Amino acid sequence: MEARLYVRLEDNKVACNLCAHRCIIKDGQRGRCQVRENRAGTLNTLVYGSLITRHVDPIEKKPIFHMLPDTLAYSIATVGCNFTCRFCQNADIAQLPRNHNGTIYGTPSTPARVVGEALAKGCASIAYTYTEPTVFFEFAYDTARLAREKGLKNIFVTNGYMSAEALDLIGPFLDAANVDLKAYRDTFYQEQCGAHLAPVKETLERMAQMDLLVEVTTLLIPGLNTDRTELTALADFLVTRMGPDTPWHISRFHPTYKLTNRAATPTEELTAAREIGLAAGLKYVYTGNVWADNNGGEHTYCKQCGTRLIDRTGFIVNRNHIRDGKCPDCGSPVPGVGMDG
């Protein structure tokens, strides 16, 4: 299928404008994502409707904590990614074409089928997740448009490396996004992800200007992105450029893929990072991938009076005390979408 967002160049080359890499692709070659191929001057997507996975998840697993809590999200993905993260938790599918000579796997599907399955399974939203949804943009776009017509919410779980053109095109059909802000140093992005920091920040700021719920996730990797000064700068960016109500999820790293020489993140580092975020002025800072009490890091508290509003264990909502979108004790509004209790 012909891809969107590209320009034909001379000598049958094309310029792909889907993400910030803006690949110049020669005839017969693929872009960095390994799922968009130039065929005689026409850029084709190789993964349209070719789903590598589909699951029904709690929306909290995305993680999205401030939209329709305690509901289900129909979660889909194709193979491929425009990053090469050494710590990729879904490398078996995200890096599959890159690691298996360009092989594309997947089960055929259509936007109508995805939307129908989501509705049949009682889901309130569709999440484009597990790999990078930008690289299956055409299918996500068509599905999101139909989902909106059928009353479903749309969620992008993304590395934030899409181009402004891509975000402007799909933005009107998105309701929420969880964006990985993997670190606050460009060298980290270059060495660990094969990318750059600036485009991710630009995407976040652009999203903040849209009618879109944005939550941010940072996977803490010991010794690589846990410096206190760096985390303070990251939190300050979220407060000043995104707003203090922006939820920040701080997630625990477990050794995986090409980064197995690092230990799992100590829980004390998660707690310390959460305190940095709160001290910077963020009102909703969560810690995840910790299957314990977590020192309250999974719960949502009223930013005004401190009342525990949503009690969680992992991805499970034990109790939601919010009433009509407000704290039952002080009446302060709880930011988000569908936070009705």
Coordinates of C-alpha atoms in Angstrom, one line a residue:
M1 CA 0.0 0.0 0.0
E2 CA 1.3 3.5 -0.8
A3 CA 2.5 5.3 2.3
R4 CA 1.5 8.8 3.3
L5 CA 3.8 11.8 4.0
Y6 CA 6.6 11.4 1.5
V7 CA 8.0 13.4 -1.4
R8 CA 9.4 12.0 -4.7
L9 CA 12.9 13.0 -5.6
E10 CA 15.0 12.6 -8.7
D11 CA 16.6 9.2 -9.5
N12 CA 13.6 7.4 -8.0
K13 CA 14.6 8.4 -4.5
V14 CA 12.0 9.5 -1.9
A15 CA 12.1 11.7 1.2
C16 CA 10.0 10.2 4.0
N17 CA 8.5 12.8 6.2
L18 CA 6.8 10.5 8.7
C19 CA 9.2 10.9 11.6
A20 CA 12.1 13.1 12.6
H21 CA 14.7 10.9 10.9
R22 CA 13.3 12.1 7.6
C23 CA 15.0 9.3 5.7
I24 CA 16.1 9.7 2.1
I25 CA 15.4 6.3 0.7
K26 CA 16.8 5.0 -2.6
D27 CA 14.9 2.8 -4.9
G28 CA 14.6 -0.7 -3.5
Q29 CA 15.6 0.4 0.0
R30 CA 13.8 0.8 3.3
G31 CA 13.8 3.6 5.9
R32 CA 15.3 3.2 9.4
C33 CA 12.0 1.7 10.6
Q34 CA 12.4 -1.2 8.2
V35 CA 8.7 -1.2 7.3
R36 CA 8.6 1.5 4.6
E37 CA 10.1 0.7 1.3
N38 CA 10.8 2.6 -1.9
R39 CA 9.6 0.8 -5.0
A40 CA 10.5 2.6 -8.1
G41 CA 9.9 6.0 -6.6
T42 CA 6.7 5.1 -4.7
L43 CA 7.0 4.7 -0.9
N44 CA 5.1 1.8 0.4
T45 CA 4.1 0.7 3.9
L46 CA 4.7 -3.0 4.4
V47 CA 2.7 -3.4 7.5
Y48 CA -0.8 -2.0 6.7
G49 CA -3.3 -4.2 8.5
S50 CA -0.6 -6.7 9.4
L51 CA -1.0 -7.0 13.1
I52 CA 1.7 -8.8 15.1
T53 CA -0.3 -8.6 18.3
R54 CA -3.7 -7.6 19.7
H55 CA -4.7 -7.7 23.3
V56 CA -7.3 -6.4 25.7
D57 CA -5.4 -4.4 28.5
P58 CA -6.4 -2.3 31.4
I59 CA -5.9 1.3 30.3
E60 CA -3.6 1.7 33.3
K61 CA -1.1 -0.7 31.6
K62 CA -0.3 1.9 28.8
P63 CA 0.2 3.6 31.3
I64 CA -2.7 6.1 31.1
F65 CA -3.9 7.1 34.6
H66 CA -5.9 10.2 33.8
M67 CA -8.4 9.0 31.1
L68 CA -11.3 6.6 31.8
P69 CA -9.7 4.9 34.8
D70 CA -10.6 1.2 35.3
T71 CA -11.6 0.7 31.6
L72 CA -10.2 -1.6 28.9
A73 CA -8.1 -0.6 26.0
Y74 CA -7.9 -2.8 22.8
S75 CA -4.2 -2.7 22.1
I76 CA -2.7 -3.4 18.7
A77 CA 0.8 -3.3 17.0
T78 CA 2.7 -4.2 13.9
V79 CA 6.4 -5.0 13.7
G80 CA 8.9 -2.3 13.3
C81 CA 10.3 0.8 15.1
N82 CA 12.2 3.9 14.2
F83 CA 14.4 3.6 17.3
T84 CA 17.0 1.0 18.1
C85 CA 16.9 1.1 21.8
R86 CA 19.4 -1.3 23.5
F87 CA 16.9 -1.8 26.3
C88 CA 13.8 -2.4 24.2
Q89 CA 11.3 -4.4 26.2
N90 CA 9.5 -5.5 23.1
A91 CA 12.5 -6.1 20.9
D92 CA 11.1 -9.4 19.6
I93 CA 8.5 -7.5 17.6
A94 CA 9.8 -4.0 17.5
Q95 CA 13.2 -5.0 16.1
L96 CA 12.0 -8.1 14.2
P97 CA 12.5 -6.8 10.6
R98 CA 15.9 -5.3 11.6
N99 CA 17.1 -8.5 13.3
H100 CA 15.6 -11.0 10.8
N101 CA 16.7 -9.7 7.3
G102 CA 13.7 -7.5 6.8
T103 CA 11.1 -10.2 7.6
I104 CA 7.5 -8.9 8.1
Y105 CA 5.2 -11.0 10.2
G106 CA 1.5 -10.3 11.0
T107 CA -2.1 -11.4 10.8
P108 CA -4.2 -9.6 8.3
S109 CA -6.8 -7.2 9.7
T110 CA -8.8 -4.1 8.8
P111 CA -9.7 -0.9 10.6
A112 CA -13.3 -2.1 10.7
R113 CA -12.3 -5.4 12.2
V114 CA -10.2 -3.8 14.9
V115 CA -13.0 -1.4 15.9
G116 CA -15.5 -4.2 15.9
E117 CA -13.4 -6.4 18.1
A118 CA -12.8 -3.5 20.5
L119 CA -16.5 -2.9 20.9
A120 CA -17.3 -6.6 21.2
K121 CA -14.8 -7.0 24.0
G122 CA -16.2 -4.0 25.9
C123 CA -13.2 -1.7 25.4
A124 CA -13.6 2.0 25.8
S125 CA -10.5 2.8 23.8
I126 CA -8.0 1.6 21.2
A127 CA -4.3 1.8 22.1
Y128 CA -1.6 1.9 19.3
T129 CA 1.2 0.5 21.4
Y130 CA 3.9 -2.2 22.1
T131 CA 6.0 -1.1 19.1
E132 CA 6.1 2.5 17.7
P133 CA 2.7 3.4 16.3
T134 CA 4.2 6.1 14.0
V135 CA 5.7 3.4 11.8
F136 CA 2.2 1.9 11.1
F137 CA 0.8 5.3 10.8
E138 CA -1.5 4.7 7.8
F139 CA -3.4 1.8 9.6
A140 CA -3.5 3.7 12.9
Y141 CA -4.9 6.8 11.1
D142 CA -7.6 4.9 9.3
T143 CA -8.5 2.9 12.5
A144 CA -8.5 6.0 14.7
R145 CA -10.9 7.9 12.4
L146 CA -13.4 5.0 12.4
A147 CA -13.0 4.5 16.2
R148 CA -13.8 8.1 16.8
E149 CA -17.0 7.7 14.7
K150 CA -18.0 4.7 16.9
G151 CA -17.4 6.5 20.2
L152 CA -14.1 4.9 21.1
K153 CA -11.1 6.9 22.4
N154 CA -7.7 6.6 20.7
I155 CA -4.3 6.4 22.5
F156 CA -0.8 6.6 21.1
V157 CA 1.9 5.0 23.2
T158 CA 4.9 6.5 21.4
N159 CA 8.5 7.5 21.5
G160 CA 7.5 11.0 20.3
Y161 CA 9.7 10.9 17.2
M162 CA 6.9 11.6 14.7
S163 CA 7.1 14.6 12.5
A164 CA 5.0 17.7 13.0
E165 CA 3.2 16.8 9.8
A166 CA 2.3 13.3 11.1
L167 CA 1.1 14.7 14.4
D168 CA -1.0 17.4 12.8
L169 CA -2.6 14.8 10.6
I170 CA -3.6 12.2 13.3
G171 CA -3.9 14.7 16.2
P172 CA -7.6 15.5 15.7
F173 CA -8.4 11.8 16.1
L174 CA -6.3 11.2 19.2
D175 CA -7.6 11.6 22.8
A176 CA -4.5 10.7 24.8
A177 CA -0.8 9.9 24.3
N178 CA 1.8 8.4 26.6
V179 CA 5.2 9.6 25.4
D180 CA 8.5 8.1 26.4
L181 CA 10.9 10.8 27.5
K182 CA 13.7 8.4 27.8
A183 CA 16.3 10.7 29.2
Y184 CA 17.2 14.4 29.2
R185 CA 20.6 14.1 27.4
D186 CA 21.1 13.9 23.7
T187 CA 24.1 11.6 24.1
F188 CA 21.8 9.1 25.8
Y189 CA 19.4 9.2 22.8
Q190 CA 22.3 8.8 20.3
E191 CA 24.1 6.0 22.1
Q192 CA 21.1 4.0 23.4
C193 CA 18.3 4.7 20.9
G194 CA 19.8 5.8 17.6
A195 CA 17.9 9.1 17.8
H196 CA 18.0 12.6 19.3
L197 CA 16.3 14.3 22.2
A198 CA 15.2 17.6 20.6
P199 CA 12.5 16.2 18.3
V200 CA 10.9 14.4 21.3
K201 CA 10.7 17.6 23.2
E202 CA 9.2 19.4 20.2
T203 CA 6.5 16.7 19.9
L204 CA 5.7 17.0 23.6
E205 CA 5.4 20.8 23.4
R206 CA 3.3 20.5 20.2
M207 CA 1.0 17.9 21.9
A208 CA 0.6 20.2 24.9
Q209 CA -0.9 22.8 22.6
M210 CA -3.5 20.4 21.3
D211 CA -6.7 19.2 22.9
L212 CA -4.9 16.0 23.9
L213 CA -4.2 14.3 27.3
V214 CA -0.4 13.8 27.5
E215 CA 1.2 11.5 30.0
V216 CA 5.0 11.0 30.1
T217 CA 7.0 7.9 30.9
T218 CA 10.7 7.6 31.8
L219 CA 12.3 4.2 32.3
L220 CA 15.0 4.7 34.9
I221 CA 18.2 2.8 34.0
P222 CA 20.8 2.8 36.8
G223 CA 23.9 4.8 35.8
L224 CA 22.5 5.9 32.5
N225 CA 19.7 8.4 33.1
T226 CA 19.4 8.5 36.9
D227 CA 21.6 11.6 37.6
R228 CA 19.7 13.9 40.0
T229 CA 20.6 17.0 38.0
E230 CA 19.4 15.5 34.8
L231 CA 16.1 14.3 36.4
T232 CA 15.6 17.7 37.9
A233 CA 16.0 19.3 34.4
L234 CA 13.6 16.8 32.9
A235 CA 11.0 17.5 35.6
D236 CA 11.4 21.3 35.2
F237 CA 10.8 20.9 31.4
L238 CA 7.6 19.1 32.1
V239 CA 6.4 21.7 34.6
T240 CA 7.3 24.7 32.5
R241 CA 6.6 23.5 29.0
M242 CA 3.9 20.9 29.5
G243 CA 2.2 22.1 32.7
P244 CA 2.3 20.9 36.3
D245 CA -0.7 18.7 35.9
T246 CA 1.2 16.5 33.4
P247 CA 1.4 12.9 34.8
W248 CA 4.9 11.6 34.9
H249 CA 5.4 7.8 35.1
I250 CA 8.8 6.7 36.4
S251 CA 9.3 3.0 35.5
R252 CA 11.6 0.4 36.8
F253 CA 14.2 -1.1 34.4
H254 CA 14.8 -4.8 34.1
P255 CA 17.8 -6.2 32.2
T256 CA 16.8 -7.1 28.6
Y257 CA 17.7 -7.3 24.9
K258 CA 21.2 -5.7 24.5
L259 CA 21.4 -4.1 27.9
T260 CA 21.8 -7.0 30.2
N261 CA 24.8 -5.8 32.1
R262 CA 22.8 -3.4 34.2
A263 CA 20.9 -4.4 37.3
A264 CA 17.2 -3.7 37.8
T265 CA 16.5 -0.3 39.1
P266 CA 16.6 -0.1 42.9
T267 CA 13.2 1.0 44.3
E268 CA 15.0 3.7 46.2
E269 CA 16.0 5.4 42.9
L270 CA 12.3 5.3 41.8
T271 CA 11.2 6.9 45.1
A272 CA 14.0 9.5 44.8
A273 CA 13.0 10.4 41.2
R274 CA 9.4 10.7 42.3
E275 CA 10.4 13.1 45.0
I276 CA 12.4 15.2 42.5
G277 CA 9.3 15.4 40.3
L278 CA 7.0 16.5 43.1
A279 CA 9.6 19.0 44.4
A280 CA 9.8 20.5 40.9
G281 CA 6.1 21.2 41.0
L282 CA 4.5 18.2 39.2
K283 CA 1.2 17.2 40.8
Y284 CA 1.0 13.7 39.6
V285 CA 4.1 11.5 39.7
Y286 CA 3.8 7.7 39.6
T287 CA 6.2 4.9 39.9
G288 CA 5.7 1.6 38.0
N289 CA 7.0 -1.9 37.3
V290 CA 7.2 -2.4 41.0
W291 CA 5.0 -5.1 42.3
A292 CA 4.9 -4.0 46.0
D293 CA 3.3 -1.3 48.1
N294 CA 5.4 1.1 46.1
N295 CA 5.2 3.8 48.8
G296 CA 2.0 5.1 47.3
G297 CA 3.5 5.7 43.9
E298 CA 0.7 4.0 42.1
H299 CA -2.1 6.1 43.6
T300 CA -3.7 9.3 42.5
Y301 CA -3.9 12.0 45.1
C302 CA -5.8 15.3 45.1
K303 CA -3.4 18.1 44.2
Q304 CA -5.2 20.5 46.5
C305 CA -5.8 18.6 49.8
G306 CA -3.9 15.3 49.4
T307 CA -6.8 12.9 49.6
R308 CA -6.2 9.6 48.0
L309 CA -8.5 9.6 45.0
I310 CA -7.7 6.4 43.1
D311 CA -6.3 3.4 44.9
R312 CA -4.2 1.1 42.7
T313 CA -2.3 -2.1 42.9
G314 CA -0.2 -2.4 39.7
F315 CA -2.7 -1.9 36.9
I316 CA -5.7 -2.7 39.0
V317 CA -7.9 0.0 40.4
N318 CA -9.1 -1.0 43.8
R319 CA -11.3 2.0 44.4
N320 CA -12.0 5.3 42.7
H321 CA -13.2 8.0 45.1
I322 CA -13.5 10.8 42.4
R323 CA -17.1 12.2 42.2
D324 CA -18.2 14.1 39.1
G325 CA -14.6 14.7 38.2
K326 CA -13.8 16.3 41.6
C327 CA -12.2 15.4 44.9
P328 CA -15.0 14.4 47.2
D329 CA -13.3 16.2 50.2
C330 CA -12.4 19.6 48.8
G331 CA -14.1 19.8 45.5
S332 CA -10.9 20.4 43.5
P333 CA -11.3 19.3 39.8
V334 CA -9.1 16.3 38.8
P335 CA -7.5 16.9 35.4
G336 CA -8.0 14.3 32.7
V337 CA -10.7 12.7 30.5
G338 CA -13.6 10.9 31.9
M339 CA -12.4 11.2 35.5
D340 CA -15.9 10.8 36.9
G341 CA -15.5 8.0 39.4

